[in-house]
GROMACS .gro file of C-alpha atoms in nm:
model
  208
    1MET     CA    1 -11.755  -0.633 -10.726
    2GLY     CA    2 -12.111  -0.762 -10.732
    3PHE     CA    3 -12.270  -1.022 -10.511
    4ILE     CA    4 -12.265  -1.381 -10.632
    5PRO     CA    5 -12.602  -1.556 -10.585
    6ILE     CA    6 -12.571  -1.888 -10.409
    7SER     CA    7 -12.810  -2.164 -10.318
    8PHE     CA    8 -12.842  -2.301  -9.967
    9LYS     CA    9 -12.669  -2.631  -9.899
   10LYS     CA   10 -12.700  -2.838  -9.585
   11PRO     CA   11 -12.408  -2.760  -9.351
   12ARG     CA   12 -12.137  -3.023  -9.335
   13PRO     CA   13 -12.050  -3.101  -8.973
   14CYS     CA   14 -11.688  -3.113  -8.860
   15GLY     CA   15 -11.755  -3.192  -8.497
   16ARG     CA   16 -11.996  -3.402  -8.296
   17ARG     CA   17 -12.277  -3.220  -8.124
   18GLY     CA   18 -12.450  -3.374  -7.826
   19PRO     CA   19 -12.777  -3.287  -7.654
   20ALA     CA   20 -12.838  -2.936  -7.528
   21ARG     CA   21 -12.647  -2.851  -7.213
   22PRO     CA   22 -12.715  -2.593  -6.943
   23PHE     CA   23 -12.544  -2.256  -6.977
   24THR     CA   24 -12.281  -2.297  -6.705
   25ILE     CA   25 -11.918  -2.209  -6.652
   26ARG     CA   26 -11.682  -2.504  -6.691
   27GLU     CA   27 -11.417  -2.498  -6.421
   28SER     CA   28 -11.120  -2.581  -6.643
   29PRO     CA   29 -11.054  -2.650  -7.013
   30PRO     CA   30 -10.938  -2.996  -7.122
   31TYR     CA   31 -10.608  -2.851  -7.241
   32PRO     CA   32 -10.370  -2.652  -7.019
   33SER     CA   33 -10.348  -2.284  -7.109
   34ALA     CA   34 -10.011  -2.174  -7.239
   35ALA     CA   35  -9.805  -1.956  -7.010
   36VAL     CA   36  -9.760  -1.596  -7.118
   37THR     CA   37  -9.397  -1.549  -7.227
   38PRO     CA   38  -9.265  -1.193  -7.197
   39SER     CA   39  -9.114  -1.039  -7.507
   40PRO     CA   40  -8.734  -0.987  -7.499
   41SER     CA   41  -8.809  -0.615  -7.531
   42ALA     CA   42  -9.063  -0.615  -7.246
   43ALA     CA   43  -8.850  -0.369  -7.050
   44LEU     CA   44  -8.855  -0.123  -7.340
   45GLN     CA   45  -9.138   0.103  -7.450
   46ALA     CA   46  -9.281   0.166  -7.795
   47ARG     CA   47  -9.219   0.502  -7.955
   48ALA     CA   48  -9.508   0.747  -7.965
   49PRO     CA   49  -9.727   0.703  -8.277
   50SER     CA   50  -9.618   0.908  -8.578
   51PHE     CA   51  -9.967   0.896  -8.733
   52SER     CA   52 -10.319   1.012  -8.659
   53LEU     CA   53 -10.612   0.789  -8.561
   54PRO     CA   54 -10.779   0.841  -8.904
   55GLN     CA   55 -10.454   0.738  -9.075
   56PHE     CA   56 -10.439   0.425  -8.861
   57ARG     CA   57 -10.801   0.338  -8.941
   58ALA     CA   58 -10.744   0.393  -9.314
   59SER     CA   59 -10.438   0.170  -9.313
   60LEU     CA   60 -10.618  -0.107  -9.123
   61ALA     CA   61 -10.905  -0.087  -9.373
   62MET     CA   62 -10.670  -0.202  -9.648
   63PHE     CA   63 -10.664  -0.548  -9.490
   64ALA     CA   64 -10.955  -0.744  -9.636
   65THR     CA   65 -11.138  -0.968  -9.390
   66GLY     CA   66 -11.435  -1.197  -9.365
   67VAL     CA   67 -11.741  -1.091  -9.167
   68THR     CA   68 -11.886  -1.273  -8.867
   69ILE     CA   69 -12.171  -1.236  -8.621
   70VAL     CA   70 -12.080  -1.357  -8.272
   71THR     CA   71 -12.385  -1.481  -8.079
   72ALA     CA   72 -12.468  -1.603  -7.730
   73ARG     CA   73 -12.759  -1.663  -7.498
   74THR     CA   74 -12.736  -1.539  -7.139
   75PRO     CA   75 -12.844  -1.756  -6.843
   76GLU     CA   76 -13.163  -1.549  -6.838
   77GLY     CA   77 -13.235  -1.646  -7.198
   78VAL     CA   78 -13.151  -1.307  -7.354
   79LEU     CA   79 -13.008  -1.331  -7.707
   80VAL     CA   80 -12.686  -1.141  -7.772
   81GLY     CA   81 -12.520  -1.081  -8.108
   82LEU     CA   82 -12.287  -0.841  -8.285
   83THR     CA   83 -12.103  -0.806  -8.615
   84ALA     CA   84 -11.725  -0.852  -8.595
   85ASN     CA   85 -11.446  -0.883  -8.851
   86SER     CA   86 -11.172  -0.943  -8.592
   87PHE     CA   87 -11.212  -1.322  -8.613
   88ASN     CA   88 -10.906  -1.539  -8.672
   89SER     CA   89 -10.777  -1.892  -8.622
   90VAL     CA   90 -10.525  -1.961  -8.345
   91SER     CA   91 -10.456  -2.335  -8.316
   92LEU     CA   92 -10.553  -2.668  -8.471
   93ASP     CA   93 -10.468  -2.880  -8.167
   94PRO     CA   94 -10.639  -2.782  -7.950
   95PRO     CA   95 -10.889  -2.615  -8.188
   96LEU     CA   96 -10.881  -2.245  -8.094
   97VAL     CA   97 -11.011  -1.925  -8.256
   98LEU     CA   98 -11.010  -1.563  -8.143
   99TRP     CA   99 -11.203  -1.239  -8.187
  100SER     CA  100 -11.197  -0.903  -8.011
  101LEU     CA  101 -11.457  -0.668  -7.867
  102ALA     CA  102 -11.438  -0.304  -7.759
  103ARG     CA  103 -11.439  -0.271  -7.382
  104THR     CA  104 -11.720  -0.015  -7.405
  105ALA     CA  105 -11.952  -0.253  -7.598
  106THR     CA  106 -12.292  -0.298  -7.431
  107SER     CA  107 -12.266  -0.675  -7.481
  108MET     CA  108 -11.928  -0.700  -7.304
  109ALA     CA  109 -12.078  -0.813  -6.971
  110ALA     CA  110 -12.268  -1.097  -7.140
  111PHE     CA  111 -11.962  -1.229  -7.323
  112ARG     CA  112 -11.741  -1.195  -7.016
  113ALA     CA  113 -11.979  -1.394  -6.797
  114GLY     CA  114 -12.101  -1.653  -7.047
  115SER     CA  115 -11.945  -1.996  -7.080
  116HIS     CA  116 -12.014  -2.033  -7.454
  117TYR     CA  117 -12.071  -1.839  -7.774
  118ALA     CA  118 -12.094  -1.906  -8.148
  119VAL     CA  119 -11.903  -1.742  -8.432
  120ASN     CA  120 -12.115  -1.731  -8.748
  121VAL     CA  121 -11.912  -1.666  -9.064
  122LEU     CA  122 -12.145  -1.483  -9.303
  123ALA     CA  123 -12.213  -1.578  -9.663
  124ALA     CA  124 -12.223  -1.331  -9.953
  125ASP     CA  125 -12.601  -1.294  -9.942
  126GLN     CA  126 -12.605  -1.194  -9.572
  127MET     CA  127 -12.487  -0.831  -9.601
  128ALA     CA  128 -12.818  -0.699  -9.464
  129LEU     CA  129 -12.776  -0.922  -9.159
  130ALA     CA  130 -12.423  -0.790  -9.103
  131GLU     CA  131 -12.546  -0.430  -9.119
  132ARG     CA  132 -12.836  -0.499  -8.883
  133PHE     CA  133 -12.617  -0.657  -8.615
  134ALA     CA  134 -12.369  -0.370  -8.649
  135SER     CA  135 -12.633  -0.097  -8.599
  136ARG     CA  136 -12.709   0.049  -8.259
  137GLY     CA  137 -13.069   0.035  -8.151
  138ALA     CA  138 -13.168  -0.207  -8.429
  139GLU     CA  139 -13.407  -0.494  -8.360
  140ARG     CA  140 -13.133  -0.742  -8.434
  141TRP     CA  141 -13.326  -1.062  -8.365
  142ALA     CA  142 -13.660  -0.965  -8.518
  143GLY     CA  143 -13.723  -1.211  -8.801
  144THR     CA  144 -13.372  -1.360  -8.775
  145ASP     CA  145 -13.373  -1.730  -8.859
  146PHE     CA  146 -13.156  -1.943  -8.631
  147THR     CA  147 -13.134  -2.273  -8.448
  148GLU     CA  148 -13.006  -2.336  -8.097
  149GLY     CA  149 -12.659  -2.481  -8.061
  150ALA     CA  150 -12.555  -2.742  -7.807
  151SER     CA  151 -12.463  -2.469  -7.557
  152GLY     CA  152 -12.770  -2.256  -7.631
  153ALA     CA  153 -12.593  -2.001  -7.853
  154PRO     CA  154 -12.791  -1.906  -8.169
  155LEU     CA  155 -12.662  -2.055  -8.495
  156LEU     CA  156 -12.764  -1.831  -8.786
  157ALA     CA  157 -12.937  -1.997  -9.081
  158GLY     CA  158 -12.748  -1.967  -9.410
  159ALA     CA  159 -12.408  -1.891  -9.257
  160ALA     CA  160 -12.104  -2.002  -9.456
  161ALA     CA  161 -11.959  -2.161  -9.143
  162VAL     CA  162 -12.038  -2.183  -8.771
  163PHE     CA  163 -11.804  -2.239  -8.477
  164GLU     CA  164 -11.951  -2.327  -8.137
  165CYS     CA  165 -11.700  -2.220  -7.875
  166PHE     CA  166 -11.626  -2.260  -7.507
  167ASN     CA  167 -11.522  -1.921  -7.364
  168ARG     CA  168 -11.168  -2.043  -7.282
  169SER     CA  169 -10.976  -1.722  -7.204
  170ARG     CA  170 -10.957  -1.349  -7.265
  171TYR     CA  171 -10.686  -1.083  -7.268
  172GLU     CA  172 -10.715  -0.709  -7.208
  173GLU     CA  173 -10.516  -0.513  -7.466
  174GLY     CA  174 -10.564  -0.142  -7.531
  175ASP     CA  175 -10.929  -0.050  -7.572
  176HIS     CA  176 -11.036  -0.405  -7.667
  177THR     CA  177 -11.069  -0.747  -7.505
  178ILE     CA  178 -10.939  -1.046  -7.701
  179PHE     CA  179 -11.154  -1.358  -7.657
  180VAL     CA  180 -11.002  -1.701  -7.726
  181GLY     CA  181 -11.260  -1.971  -7.788
  182GLU     CA  182 -11.211  -2.347  -7.780
  183VAL     CA  183 -11.416  -2.493  -8.066
  184GLU     CA  184 -11.647  -2.773  -7.955
  185ALA     CA  185 -11.838  -2.814  -8.284
  186CYS     CA  186 -11.831  -2.659  -8.630
  187SER     CA  187 -12.004  -2.687  -8.965
  188HIS     CA  188 -11.981  -2.523  -9.307
  189ARG     CA  189 -12.166  -2.490  -9.638
  190PRO     CA  190 -11.956  -2.647  -9.914
  191GLY     CA  191 -11.910  -2.401 -10.201
  192ALA     CA  192 -12.057  -2.104 -10.012
  193SER     CA  193 -11.921  -1.765 -10.120
  194PRO     CA  194 -11.813  -1.557  -9.818
  195LEU     CA  195 -11.901  -1.199  -9.736
  196LEU     CA  196 -11.587  -0.982  -9.737
  197PHE     CA  197 -11.508  -0.638  -9.593
  198HIS     CA  198 -11.245  -0.399  -9.728
  199GLY     CA  199 -11.201  -0.023  -9.719
  200GLY     CA  200 -11.530   0.029  -9.539
  201ARG     CA  201 -11.730  -0.162  -9.803
  202PHE     CA  202 -11.869  -0.513  -9.843
  203TYR     CA  203 -11.750  -0.739 -10.125
  204THR     CA  204 -11.792  -1.096 -10.238
  205GLU     CA  205 -11.534  -1.350 -10.338
  206HIS     CA  206 -11.416  -1.321 -10.697
  207PRO     CA  207 -11.164  -1.590 -10.799
  208LEU     CA  208 -10.863  -1.470 -11.002
   0.00000   0.00000   0.00000
């Protein structure tokens, strides 16, 4: 598949954004967190894997996903950002999304401590940006065009969609931490073609 050229359109807001607020931890979310309900088989244990790690990775790669860059600004003003394809929706009411991060990630401390972050869904013409924010040691923010969200998190110019999130909760599972964000504001580019990832390669949308 080749990339589909698109023109930039002004993002369409789907939430009200107020004046900039200080980067602080909110004591409690407006909605009560759901209680964790044990599985009926909680007393049992899973069987040992019958596959290798490479086989598991190859099987997971068959699931096509979108590509995001999750961004934040620390209380000291340091910009943080990384490429992630673990993004997913959770709930419409309240508006919740999730993504996951390896526990060994250098940015883990910033996302654990911060009160807000932004999930930037990349458009088809932002493959280079995805690769830059996925590379270790890269100057990720050099020349990157962005605006500051209501919470201070960077909102990447040209993104297909942006979700500004309150860092509502997180769950430790295996070698990753699952972050659940409560969406406070969002916007999208009508007609934007998304950047897709499948089998270790980038693709663009191609309607059937």
